[in-house]
XYZ file of C-alpha atoms in Angstrom:
768
model
C -229.631 -10.961 214.358
C -230.718 -12.050 210.847
C -232.296 -8.631 210.312
C -228.923 -6.858 210.648
C -227.570 -8.490 207.443
C -228.040 -6.586 204.211
C -226.643 -9.346 202.010
C -228.791 -12.058 200.573
C -227.131 -15.129 202.017
C -228.686 -18.504 202.507
C -226.758 -20.270 205.162
C -226.682 -23.354 207.250
C -224.623 -23.251 210.413
C -223.547 -26.187 212.487
C -221.366 -25.516 215.527
C -219.922 -28.005 217.876
C -218.410 -26.544 221.092
C -217.227 -23.487 219.140
C -214.346 -25.441 217.447
C -215.812 -26.243 214.011
C -218.074 -24.247 211.769
C -219.236 -25.332 208.345
C -221.154 -23.038 206.074
C -222.503 -23.056 202.572
C -222.829 -19.772 200.726
C -225.113 -19.428 197.770
C -226.220 -16.691 195.437
C -223.164 -14.486 196.003
C -223.086 -12.008 193.177
C -219.890 -10.112 192.419
C -219.729 -8.323 189.113
C -216.568 -6.594 187.991
C -215.715 -5.607 184.413
C -212.112 -6.534 185.071
C -211.506 -9.767 186.866
C -209.632 -9.451 190.097
C -206.722 -11.678 190.819
C -206.975 -15.013 192.559
C -205.343 -13.590 195.638
C -207.987 -10.883 196.059
C -210.751 -13.464 195.792
C -209.238 -15.487 198.587
C -208.893 -12.346 200.678
C -212.578 -11.404 200.160
C -213.668 -14.897 201.071
C -211.628 -14.782 204.276
C -213.198 -11.439 205.281
C -216.694 -12.762 204.594
C -216.100 -15.815 206.755
C -214.705 -13.575 209.476
C -217.833 -11.361 209.298
C -220.230 -14.323 209.586
C -218.365 -15.755 212.515
C -218.377 -12.359 214.246
C -222.178 -12.003 213.824
C -222.716 -15.484 215.227
C -220.595 -14.685 218.229
C -222.589 -11.537 218.929
C -225.902 -13.436 218.671
C -224.678 -15.771 221.395
C -223.966 -12.952 223.778
C -220.324 -11.964 222.780
C -218.738 -9.458 225.127
C -217.814 -7.161 222.132
C -219.901 -3.981 222.231
C -218.584 -2.024 219.027
C -217.191 -3.335 215.707
C -215.180 -0.874 213.499
C -215.886 -0.543 209.783
C -213.064 -1.532 207.362
C -212.279 -2.019 203.665
C -212.520 -5.483 202.309
C -211.302 -4.286 198.839
C -209.585 -0.994 198.044
C -209.143 0.656 194.633
C -205.754 0.263 192.848
C -203.917 2.174 190.094
C -205.476 1.681 186.684
C -204.886 2.649 183.087
C -207.380 2.858 180.303
C -207.621 4.008 176.744
C -209.818 6.908 175.903
C -213.406 5.649 175.288
C -213.128 2.536 177.444
C -215.368 1.627 180.455
C -213.666 0.689 183.695
C -214.557 -0.142 187.341
C -212.610 0.986 190.391
C -213.391 -1.523 193.202
C -214.335 -0.559 196.768
C -215.911 -2.971 199.327
C -216.518 -2.113 202.978
C -217.129 -4.340 206.039
C -219.435 -3.182 208.833
C -220.187 0.018 207.000
C -221.714 2.574 209.401
C -220.925 5.955 207.898
C -221.617 7.592 204.558
C -219.519 6.371 201.596
C -218.397 8.536 198.708
C -215.731 8.671 195.946
C -213.389 11.602 195.422
C -211.542 12.681 192.235
C -208.414 14.686 192.805
C -209.830 15.350 196.335
C -213.229 16.496 195.103
C -216.260 14.497 196.367
C -218.455 13.017 193.734
C -221.488 12.303 195.991
C -222.880 9.581 198.259
C -225.672 8.382 196.025
C -225.036 5.473 193.792
C -226.235 7.423 190.745
C -223.735 10.270 191.445
C -225.841 13.089 190.116
C -223.859 15.616 188.072
C -221.519 12.952 186.742
C -223.557 11.069 184.223
C -220.641 8.765 183.243
C -219.955 7.778 186.868
C -221.961 5.152 188.813
C -221.407 3.212 192.069
C -222.220 -0.382 191.284
C -222.748 -3.293 193.643
C -225.183 -3.784 196.615
C -225.353 -2.505 200.142
C -225.748 -6.014 201.466
C -222.432 -7.023 200.037
C -220.784 -3.760 200.992
C -219.754 -3.246 197.360
C -219.522 0.401 196.321
C -217.259 0.092 193.227
C -217.041 3.124 190.881
C -217.829 2.520 187.228
C -216.689 5.056 184.576
C -218.024 4.799 181.055
C -216.571 6.405 177.915
C -213.345 7.261 179.647
C -211.794 10.513 178.497
C -208.940 12.736 179.450
C -211.024 14.338 182.245
C -210.950 11.039 184.084
C -207.165 11.059 184.235
C -206.991 11.763 188.022
C -206.470 10.377 191.556
C -209.495 8.499 192.915
C -210.223 7.538 196.553
C -213.065 5.654 198.334
C -214.068 7.251 201.697
C -216.472 6.136 204.492
C -217.583 8.763 207.009
C -217.608 8.403 210.826
C -220.650 7.301 212.808
C -221.575 6.874 216.503
C -218.468 5.392 218.055
C -217.195 4.384 214.600
C -214.208 6.047 212.969
C -214.208 7.177 209.358
C -211.960 5.382 206.916
C -210.262 6.228 203.558
C -208.890 3.866 200.958
C -205.507 4.301 199.385
C -205.308 6.737 196.476
C -205.602 5.116 193.091
C -204.053 6.820 190.073
C -206.205 6.417 187.024
C -204.269 7.065 183.820
C -205.981 7.660 180.539
C -204.060 6.959 177.298
C -204.842 9.175 174.325
C -203.750 8.003 170.862
C -201.692 10.570 168.916
C -202.475 11.891 165.501
C -200.996 9.929 162.532
C -197.363 10.859 161.869
C -196.584 13.472 159.274
C -193.307 14.182 157.465
C -192.767 17.886 157.184
C -190.916 17.616 153.811
C -193.949 15.880 152.256
C -193.730 12.447 150.632
C -191.054 13.209 147.964
C -187.704 14.953 148.134
C -185.163 15.625 145.379
C -181.671 16.357 146.588
C -177.969 16.062 145.698
C -175.531 13.591 147.147
C -173.218 15.088 149.709
C -175.541 17.891 150.700
C -176.917 17.979 154.258
C -180.589 17.019 154.461
C -182.968 17.231 157.451
C -186.067 15.065 157.569
C -188.638 15.844 160.326
C -191.494 13.604 161.403
C -194.292 14.891 163.701
C -197.024 13.152 165.686
C -199.291 15.398 167.833
C -201.747 15.079 170.725
C -200.659 11.832 172.183
C -200.738 10.828 175.824
C -198.123 9.818 176.447
C -196.239 11.517 173.558
C -195.813 9.360 170.457
C -192.681 7.241 170.212
C -191.151 8.119 166.814
C -188.449 6.333 164.801
C -186.876 6.761 161.345
C -186.282 3.711 159.145
C -183.851 3.820 156.184
C -184.538 2.384 152.752
C -183.597 -1.105 153.914
C -185.923 -1.105 156.925
C -183.179 -0.521 159.495
C -183.875 1.788 162.430
C -181.718 4.915 162.300
C -179.861 5.438 165.569
C -177.387 8.190 164.678
C -177.825 11.886 163.978
C -181.443 11.942 165.248
C -183.049 14.402 167.703
C -186.448 13.982 169.487
C -188.445 16.891 170.877
C -191.818 16.942 172.739
C -194.183 19.840 173.467
C -196.875 19.677 176.226
C -200.278 20.940 175.152
C -202.490 23.338 177.092
C -204.322 20.569 178.962
C -200.997 19.663 180.489
C -201.679 16.072 179.696
C -201.195 15.534 175.978
C -198.017 16.370 174.025
C -196.724 16.778 170.490
C -193.604 14.808 169.397
C -191.157 15.555 166.576
C -188.112 13.498 165.411
C -185.463 15.132 163.186
C -182.895 13.143 161.167
C -179.874 14.904 159.737
C -177.765 13.109 157.120
C -175.964 13.420 153.775
C -177.579 11.399 150.982
C -175.454 8.998 148.979
C -175.892 7.119 145.732
C -177.410 4.227 147.679
C -180.246 6.503 148.832
C -181.441 7.253 145.297
C -184.972 5.952 144.668
C -185.176 4.700 148.235
C -188.237 5.174 150.485
C -187.682 6.278 154.086
C -190.299 5.674 156.797
C -191.349 7.421 159.996
C -192.957 5.107 162.549
C -195.195 6.315 165.409
C -196.111 4.162 168.443
C -198.232 4.806 171.571
C -199.892 2.619 174.257
C -203.264 3.810 173.039
C -202.817 2.272 169.585
C -202.486 -1.402 168.817
C -200.465 -1.071 165.574
C -197.756 1.506 164.758
C -198.644 4.255 162.335
C -196.233 4.982 159.461
C -195.517 7.885 157.142
C -193.130 7.605 154.129
C -191.000 9.809 151.899
C -189.192 8.909 148.657
C -185.784 10.366 147.791
C -184.413 11.198 144.369
C -180.666 11.731 144.772
C -178.520 13.286 142.072
C -174.907 12.329 142.411
C -171.626 12.602 140.504
C -170.273 9.464 138.819
C -168.996 6.682 140.999
C -166.104 5.134 139.070
C -164.698 1.611 139.217
C -161.422 1.056 137.325
C -160.347 -2.554 136.721
C -157.741 -4.427 134.679
C -158.322 -7.596 132.710
C -155.505 -9.326 134.636
C -155.146 -9.755 138.357
C -151.433 -10.477 137.915
C -149.573 -8.448 135.303
C -146.205 -9.682 134.053
C -143.738 -7.946 131.828
C -144.692 -7.933 128.122
C -148.348 -8.698 128.885
C -151.146 -6.883 127.073
C -153.341 -5.069 129.594
C -156.826 -3.657 129.062
C -158.383 -1.267 131.578
C -162.149 -0.849 131.902
C -163.803 2.190 133.479
C -167.320 1.561 134.838
C -169.337 4.582 136.010
C -172.735 4.945 137.706
C -174.190 8.472 137.788
C -177.396 10.528 138.053
C -177.905 12.161 135.598
C -176.449 9.489 133.331
C -174.996 11.837 130.720
C -171.251 11.426 131.460
C -167.893 12.075 129.746
C -164.717 9.987 130.073
C -161.092 11.116 130.285
C -157.937 8.995 130.696
C -154.690 9.968 132.380
C -151.267 8.332 132.574
C -149.179 9.576 135.474
C -151.669 12.469 135.757
C -150.998 13.456 132.153
C -154.082 13.607 129.952
C -154.240 11.104 127.116
C -155.679 13.246 124.331
C -158.681 12.270 122.219
C -159.493 9.201 124.270
C -163.074 9.337 125.586
C -164.151 5.703 125.628
C -164.643 3.306 128.513
C -161.511 1.188 127.852
C -157.778 1.790 127.592
C -155.355 -0.747 126.063
C -151.639 -0.989 126.874
C -149.596 -3.162 124.531
C -146.767 -5.274 126.016
C -146.108 -3.439 129.237
C -142.507 -3.269 130.416
C -140.820 -2.859 133.757
C -140.442 0.842 133.105
C -144.194 1.178 133.633
C -144.098 -0.464 137.043
C -145.410 1.933 139.669
C -146.982 4.274 137.149
C -150.648 5.209 137.484
C -153.552 4.927 135.077
C -156.535 7.143 135.911
C -160.069 7.320 134.571
C -162.049 10.512 135.158
C -165.826 10.607 134.618
C -167.975 13.723 134.982
C -171.591 14.854 134.741
C -173.502 18.014 135.725
C -173.212 17.229 139.415
C -169.478 16.659 139.584
C -166.388 14.728 138.480
C -164.879 11.582 139.931
C -161.453 10.061 139.212
C -160.328 6.505 139.914
C -156.640 5.543 139.794
C -154.947 2.175 139.185
C -151.309 1.693 140.171
C -149.448 -0.670 137.860
C -147.773 -3.582 139.618
C -145.798 -5.406 136.930
C -143.914 -8.589 137.738
C -140.528 -8.844 136.037
C -137.390 -10.874 136.433
C -134.232 -9.795 138.229
C -131.688 -7.503 136.609
C -128.593 -5.960 138.124
C -128.827 -2.246 138.766
C -125.063 -2.063 138.597
C -122.418 -4.650 137.826
C -120.568 -6.280 140.670
C -117.118 -4.799 141.081
C -113.911 -6.620 141.781
C -112.529 -5.709 145.163
C -108.918 -4.914 146.017
C -108.860 -5.473 149.768
C -106.300 -4.781 152.446
C -105.142 -7.702 154.509
C -107.126 -8.191 157.768
C -109.588 -5.459 156.788
C -113.381 -5.644 156.407
C -114.791 -6.103 152.898
C -118.352 -5.400 151.765
C -119.851 -6.808 148.567
C -123.098 -5.257 147.320
C -125.531 -7.062 145.019
C -127.978 -4.434 143.736
C -130.816 -6.243 141.939
C -134.036 -4.813 140.587
C -137.074 -7.075 140.251
C -140.731 -7.286 141.153
C -141.423 -8.887 143.531
C -138.219 -8.415 145.463
C -135.652 -11.116 144.694
C -134.281 -13.765 146.972
C -130.536 -13.131 147.302
C -127.942 -15.808 148.063
C -124.149 -15.562 148.061
C -121.813 -18.457 147.284
C -118.024 -18.724 147.462
C -115.962 -20.846 145.122
C -114.010 -22.317 148.030
C -117.111 -23.307 149.984
C -120.061 -25.557 149.191
C -122.415 -23.663 151.509
C -124.340 -20.436 151.149
C -122.290 -17.663 152.750
C -124.948 -14.930 152.774
C -128.599 -14.144 152.049
C -128.680 -10.359 152.248
C -128.188 -7.719 149.614
C -124.830 -6.902 151.181
C -122.216 -9.533 152.036
C -119.742 -8.577 154.763
C -116.370 -10.291 155.108
C -115.262 -9.124 158.572
C -111.562 -9.900 158.139
C -109.878 -10.481 154.804
C -107.344 -13.297 154.685
C -105.713 -15.093 151.751
C -108.088 -18.027 152.303
C -111.059 -15.745 151.667
C -109.843 -14.360 148.370
C -111.458 -15.630 145.225
C -114.741 -15.577 143.385
C -117.966 -14.631 145.173
C -121.203 -15.149 143.268
C -124.479 -13.343 143.880
C -127.583 -15.334 142.901
C -130.891 -13.475 142.516
C -134.066 -15.506 142.003
C -137.703 -14.557 141.518
C -140.461 -17.139 141.194
C -141.418 -17.621 137.577
C -138.249 -16.100 136.125
C -134.745 -17.432 135.347
C -132.153 -17.038 138.046
C -129.620 -14.239 137.671
C -126.053 -14.439 138.906
C -122.871 -12.385 138.759
C -119.361 -12.746 140.127
C -117.147 -10.477 142.153
C -113.465 -11.243 142.522
C -111.848 -10.325 145.793
C -108.063 -9.857 145.886
C -105.589 -8.789 148.502
C -103.427 -5.826 147.611
C -99.760 -6.552 147.005
C -96.766 -5.887 144.771
C -96.954 -7.008 141.146
C -95.967 -10.490 140.029
C -94.685 -10.826 136.452
C -95.107 -14.252 134.886
C -95.482 -15.913 131.539
C -93.532 -18.126 129.127
C -89.831 -17.445 129.547
C -89.127 -18.680 125.998
C -91.316 -17.500 123.166
C -90.972 -17.967 119.400
C -91.521 -15.952 116.294
C -90.919 -16.200 112.563
C -88.519 -13.840 110.923
C -90.208 -11.388 108.621
C -93.590 -11.765 110.272
C -95.364 -10.188 113.238
C -94.010 -11.463 116.547
C -95.984 -11.116 119.791
C -94.169 -11.270 123.114
C -96.520 -11.807 126.060
C -96.017 -10.575 129.608
C -98.656 -11.463 132.236
C -98.749 -9.210 135.293
C -100.709 -10.072 138.431
C -101.116 -6.837 140.337
C -103.643 -5.463 142.808
C -103.819 -2.539 142.453
C -103.218 -2.405 138.720
C -99.659 -1.592 137.644
C -98.950 2.065 137.303
C -96.038 1.467 134.920
C -94.872 -1.340 132.598
C -91.500 -1.155 130.797
C -89.971 -3.415 128.125
C -86.193 -3.458 127.869
C -83.724 -5.116 125.512
C -80.019 -5.131 126.138
C -80.539 -2.704 129.052
C -82.320 -0.240 126.779
C -85.965 0.706 126.999
C -87.906 -0.405 123.941
C -88.978 2.770 122.229
C -92.445 2.509 120.716
C -92.453 6.098 119.524
C -89.865 5.589 116.791
C -90.142 3.893 113.454
C -88.486 0.643 114.498
C -91.810 -1.247 114.264
C -92.574 -1.847 117.957
C -96.074 -1.681 119.423
C -97.362 -2.324 122.954
C -100.924 -3.534 123.511
C -102.373 -3.713 127.029
C -105.305 -5.956 127.964
C -106.799 -5.399 131.399
C -107.483 -8.480 133.524
C -109.429 -8.785 136.803
C -106.251 -9.266 138.784
C -103.841 -7.257 136.657
C -103.161 -6.981 132.974
C -101.619 -8.698 129.964
C -98.978 -6.655 128.157
C -98.047 -7.583 124.589
C -94.950 -6.351 122.828
C -95.646 -6.599 119.108
C -92.709 -6.608 116.694
C -93.784 -5.895 113.121
C -91.762 -7.660 110.411
C -89.293 -9.111 112.854
C -85.665 -9.021 111.806
C -82.774 -11.126 112.986
C -81.726 -8.402 115.392
C -85.147 -8.400 117.037
C -84.634 -11.878 118.446
C -83.028 -12.134 121.848
C -83.730 -11.444 125.521
C -86.351 -8.936 126.644
C -87.057 -7.685 130.173
C -90.682 -7.027 131.238
C -90.886 -4.873 134.398
C -93.970 -3.669 136.291
C -94.523 -1.277 139.197
C -97.460 -0.460 141.454
C -97.770 1.469 144.701
C -96.727 -1.580 146.699
C -93.665 -2.797 144.831
C -91.924 -3.910 141.637
C -91.253 -7.123 139.724
C -89.639 -8.112 136.412
C -89.055 -11.134 134.199
C -86.590 -12.025 131.437
C -88.201 -13.443 128.282
C -86.174 -15.027 125.503
C -87.574 -14.539 122.003
C -86.247 -17.146 119.566
C -86.507 -17.541 115.838
C -88.642 -20.345 114.375
C -88.159 -21.566 110.780
C -91.089 -21.372 108.444
C -92.550 -24.590 107.128
C -91.715 -25.289 103.465
C -94.527 -24.335 101.217
C -94.111 -27.529 99.217
C -94.928 -29.660 102.239
C -98.058 -27.669 102.880
C -99.179 -27.977 99.281
C -98.381 -31.687 99.256
C -100.459 -32.213 102.365
C -103.436 -30.396 100.875
C -103.210 -32.268 97.586
C -102.701 -35.578 99.366
C -105.775 -34.997 101.471
C -107.892 -34.286 98.412
C -106.592 -37.368 96.618
C -107.235 -39.489 99.705
C -110.845 -38.390 99.936
C -111.469 -38.995 96.218
C -109.809 -42.412 96.337
C -111.835 -43.569 99.346
C -115.009 -42.477 97.599
C -114.120 -44.438 94.440
C -113.222 -47.564 96.437
C -116.539 -47.493 98.262
C -118.445 -47.120 95.003
C -116.566 -50.009 93.405
C -117.109 -52.261 96.388
C -120.841 -51.559 96.322
C -121.016 -52.508 92.642
C -119.047 -55.778 92.872
C -120.822 -59.068 92.252
C -120.896 -61.893 94.779
C -117.884 -64.199 94.719
C -118.172 -67.217 92.394
C -117.010 -70.728 93.062
C -113.341 -71.407 92.584
C -112.356 -74.050 90.045
C -109.083 -75.873 89.867
C -107.131 -73.711 87.521
C -103.510 -74.098 86.975
C -100.870 -72.052 88.535
C -100.451 -70.073 85.336
C -104.116 -69.074 85.162
C -104.014 -67.930 88.767
C -100.999 -65.783 88.039
C -102.745 -64.248 85.040
C -105.840 -63.520 87.074
C -103.682 -61.926 89.704
C -101.933 -59.856 87.046
C -105.274 -58.843 85.613
C -106.581 -57.774 89.020
C -103.381 -55.917 89.679
C -103.518 -54.070 86.402
C -107.190 -53.227 87.027
C -106.377 -51.583 90.301
C -103.260 -49.865 89.112
C -105.223 -46.739 88.328
C -105.730 -46.193 92.046
C -102.048 -46.289 92.896
C -99.593 -43.449 93.034
C -95.882 -44.095 93.197
C -93.919 -41.496 95.066
C -90.247 -41.377 95.691
C -88.333 -39.338 98.158
C -85.817 -37.035 96.593
C -83.367 -37.726 99.338
C -83.484 -41.494 98.680
C -81.643 -41.046 95.388
C -78.673 -39.285 96.913
C -78.641 -39.827 100.624
C -77.722 -43.307 101.866
C -78.634 -42.321 105.377
C -82.198 -41.727 104.300
C -82.225 -45.078 102.523
C -81.249 -46.851 105.685
C -83.920 -45.023 107.647
C -86.604 -46.080 105.199
C -85.469 -49.706 105.449
C -85.396 -49.676 109.240
C -88.635 -47.886 109.981
C -92.165 -49.128 109.449
C -94.098 -48.829 106.243
C -96.024 -45.797 107.508
C -94.293 -42.514 106.785
C -94.273 -40.458 110.012
C -93.974 -36.695 109.937
C -93.310 -34.902 113.190
C -95.771 -32.326 114.400
C -94.672 -28.706 114.020
C -93.083 -27.381 117.174
C -95.101 -25.258 119.572
C -94.040 -21.642 119.150
C -94.996 -21.035 122.776
C -92.898 -23.874 124.071
C -91.505 -22.717 127.388
C -88.857 -25.355 127.897
C -85.389 -23.957 128.170
C -83.954 -26.897 126.151
C -85.229 -25.828 122.823
C -84.401 -27.948 119.732
C -84.910 -26.993 116.161
C -87.908 -28.681 114.550
C -87.398 -31.668 112.321
C -89.378 -31.893 109.141
C -90.196 -34.880 106.960
C -88.036 -35.328 103.898
C -89.272 -33.647 100.792
C -91.126 -36.044 98.555
C -90.932 -36.069 94.824
C -93.079 -37.978 92.430
C -91.144 -40.412 90.264
C -91.729 -39.710 86.650
C -92.910 -43.055 85.309
C -95.870 -41.770 83.331
C -98.241 -43.658 85.620
C -96.814 -47.130 84.777
C -95.561 -49.587 87.309
C -92.459 -51.616 86.406
C -93.088 -55.238 85.472
C -92.851 -57.715 88.277
C -93.055 -61.433 88.036
C -96.160 -62.105 90.112
C -95.706 -65.824 89.928
C -92.411 -65.374 91.645
C -93.354 -62.727 94.201
C -96.857 -63.727 95.064
C -98.706 -66.987 95.470
C -102.446 -66.380 95.726
C -104.431 -68.268 98.333
C -108.125 -68.839 98.116
C -110.125 -67.347 100.967
C -113.681 -66.130 101.327
C -114.856 -62.910 102.931
C -115.831 -63.057 106.551
C -119.618 -62.871 106.881
C -121.050 -60.808 104.043
C -119.438 -58.618 101.505
C -121.059 -55.521 102.960
C -119.390 -55.950 106.314
C -116.128 -54.776 104.795
C -117.846 -51.682 103.479
C -119.711 -50.377 106.503
C -117.574 -51.665 109.321
C -113.943 -51.129 110.097
C -111.667 -53.034 107.728
C -110.701 -56.384 109.199
C -107.087 -57.339 109.433
C -105.884 -60.011 107.087
C -103.831 -62.973 108.205
C -100.590 -64.236 106.779
C -99.620 -67.899 106.572
C -98.703 -67.892 110.222
C -102.056 -66.416 111.284
C -100.533 -63.078 112.264
C -102.440 -59.841 111.567
C -101.418 -58.010 108.435
C -101.941 -54.375 107.518
C -104.811 -54.206 104.982
C -102.996 -51.416 103.169
C -100.699 -54.042 101.700
C -103.268 -56.473 100.333
C -102.287 -58.298 97.044
C -105.277 -56.662 95.287
C -103.198 -53.486 95.053
C -100.493 -55.453 93.166
C -97.656 -53.333 94.496
C -94.532 -54.937 93.073
C -92.267 -53.134 95.500
C -93.864 -54.805 98.467
C -93.528 -58.387 97.232
C -90.673 -60.792 97.515
C -90.256 -64.379 96.576
C -90.636 -65.258 100.234
C -93.763 -63.127 100.789
C -96.986 -64.926 101.479
C -99.787 -62.367 101.289
C -103.529 -62.652 101.446
C -105.572 -62.460 98.238
C -108.007 -59.722 97.357
C -111.562 -59.659 98.650
C -112.837 -60.764 95.223
C -112.104 -64.385 94.365
C -111.849 -65.408 90.753
C -112.540 -69.077 90.091
C -114.069 -71.510 87.640
C -117.681 -72.555 87.892
C -117.016 -75.858 86.242
C -116.924 -79.056 88.180
C -118.036 -79.742 91.680
C -115.176 -78.276 93.494
C -115.802 -78.035 97.214
C -116.262 -74.586 98.654
C -113.110 -73.424 100.316
C -113.310 -72.683 104.024
C -113.285 -69.030 105.027
C -111.156 -68.304 108.045
C -112.729 -65.956 110.561
C -111.005 -62.626 110.648
C -111.016 -60.607 113.866
C -112.255 -57.042 113.417
C -109.740 -54.297 113.756
C -110.754 -50.670 114.129
C -107.278 -49.278 113.708
C -104.723 -49.488 110.902
C -101.506 -51.133 112.072
C -98.251 -51.502 110.253
C -96.222 -54.644 109.674
C -92.504 -54.954 109.455
C -91.365 -54.457 105.913
C -88.883 -57.080 104.763
C -85.372 -55.867 104.942
C -84.788 -56.455 101.255
C -87.508 -53.998 100.134
C -86.256 -52.045 97.227
C -84.772 -48.801 98.553
C -85.766 -45.418 97.261
C -89.166 -46.500 96.013
C -92.471 -46.580 97.933
C -95.881 -47.412 96.559
C -98.946 -46.369 98.494
C -102.639 -46.416 97.817
C -104.889 -43.531 98.421
């Protein structure tokens, strides 16, 4: 049986009762250019073991008479690149018939050398049953269907392997851009770029890449054309687009790929794009407020770069302005919403960029709030029209409420009642600006109400105004003045005039009487009518006496003298020396010093006498009974409305006694006994603080106006005990003890003391 084997196998067989067989195979040679998978190796090994076991069974007298031939390995589909060398496997078990390979159904021959096909060879050995087909320098002719066939023999059937498709890849030609490697075009025009790659199997896979390396996926179209060999094909990819400014000086690429090439092949084209200016218009401020200075800048990018600038305001050309900036000085709210445009042009075209002004400004009322005359129980609408940028925040308040009553532009009062009449205020606020507010008065319609002072005064011979206040919503349609049942005629020459002043809730009507005469005083009737009713009022016009001119002049002169006197006193006080020590002088020396001080101050005294005191005993009694301060009643109010009117009382007319500035001699030793006191605190305290009250012998406050330093002989009596002057005259001789200074309470107001009842009547001395 060993002669029937064609394979060179060295073997050792040990069998025990047909259940175990161990074999060692050596020198098995299997050469394939492409390594088969691990699974196929296991399968071949299993078939070989099965063949050995079958031969051993036959040598021991197996009952099998015929064994069929079969394929241990069959060819499979393969691919290869043109020029490669490949092997299509075919291994047969129990080969009996003739073996051959076929290509597309055509037999290649049974000899291993395959005469007529110099690139084809069957490799392997008969002993191993290996009849694999080797193809060198693969080309497109080899792209076919191959099959391994074994012919029939005596009692043995012929067998065929499965058909194996052998595919040959052919690399395409390098890609080529039809428009060459440079293209000059204009932005906005349609451009077609075509890339071709021919002769590939399969056809080349083409792709366009933009200037940034991104694959173009839109507006592309791929076409393929099969060549005459029906195997290779030409490919073309067309890209249609409109160039933009971004495409200028950019390089586009066409990429070609195919299984037959390891690295993609690339073709490039550079674009030069001419385009009109692209304009960017900006302002130097992101937020523009009213009265800001604004500068606009126009930036343009163009190809060609020779450009010209034009500026427009609200689409109106600004003449003779061809620079890149535009300056607006102190913009106002009137410019809000207007447009500023910059137009830039070159040979290719013109581009305009527009900036809309958005100016922030504070609130202002478009129209003033109107006062409303409402019907009772009817709806009322108040409108607050405010212009601002940005839009204002509106709030409504009511004078009779502490809360906000509305936040819209329009305030609706659904039902008007007397409680809802009054002042409504609209507040408009914008961030960054002062708040704006305005009032609207709401009234309920009704008949007029005439009011005012029922007693009014005027001076004979002067202009007299009689006032009549009329509350009326709606406004009175007619106002009539009447006197003694006769209408006051303002069209004659009697000197009457009527002046009307309009008020929110009616009007004020003035009857003016020029150069009033005695007959013009009396009762007047003021009547008013509107569409809802009538009302009237009786006004009494009374005569008021004119103030005597002498009193007015005396008051003016007295005021001037008072101011001058106070100034002199202050100056003298500032210049006085500090008080010296008091020596024990006799009573006579003290009286002389007092007389000397009195005579020194006499220049600051003015003696006035009332004219009525010389002839009217009643006036004398009144001067003795009243205080030392002369009181003059205030002039009566000419608009006094009390029905119980009394004539005004005026102060008695004062006359200056003609004494040539001398004061009658008075025995000071009899009327005045000086007492030694010191000033409280410092001398300056009496100058810059309120004058302190002096004390009499009983410690009671005394009016400083009647100090002994003024030496007024009419205010002294033998019983009087008055305080000395601020300045103390004394001797520096001896060691006389310093007299004690009583503390004087400060007094900020001048008070009067009771004048002794035996003060000389008809004469009054005052200091100024």
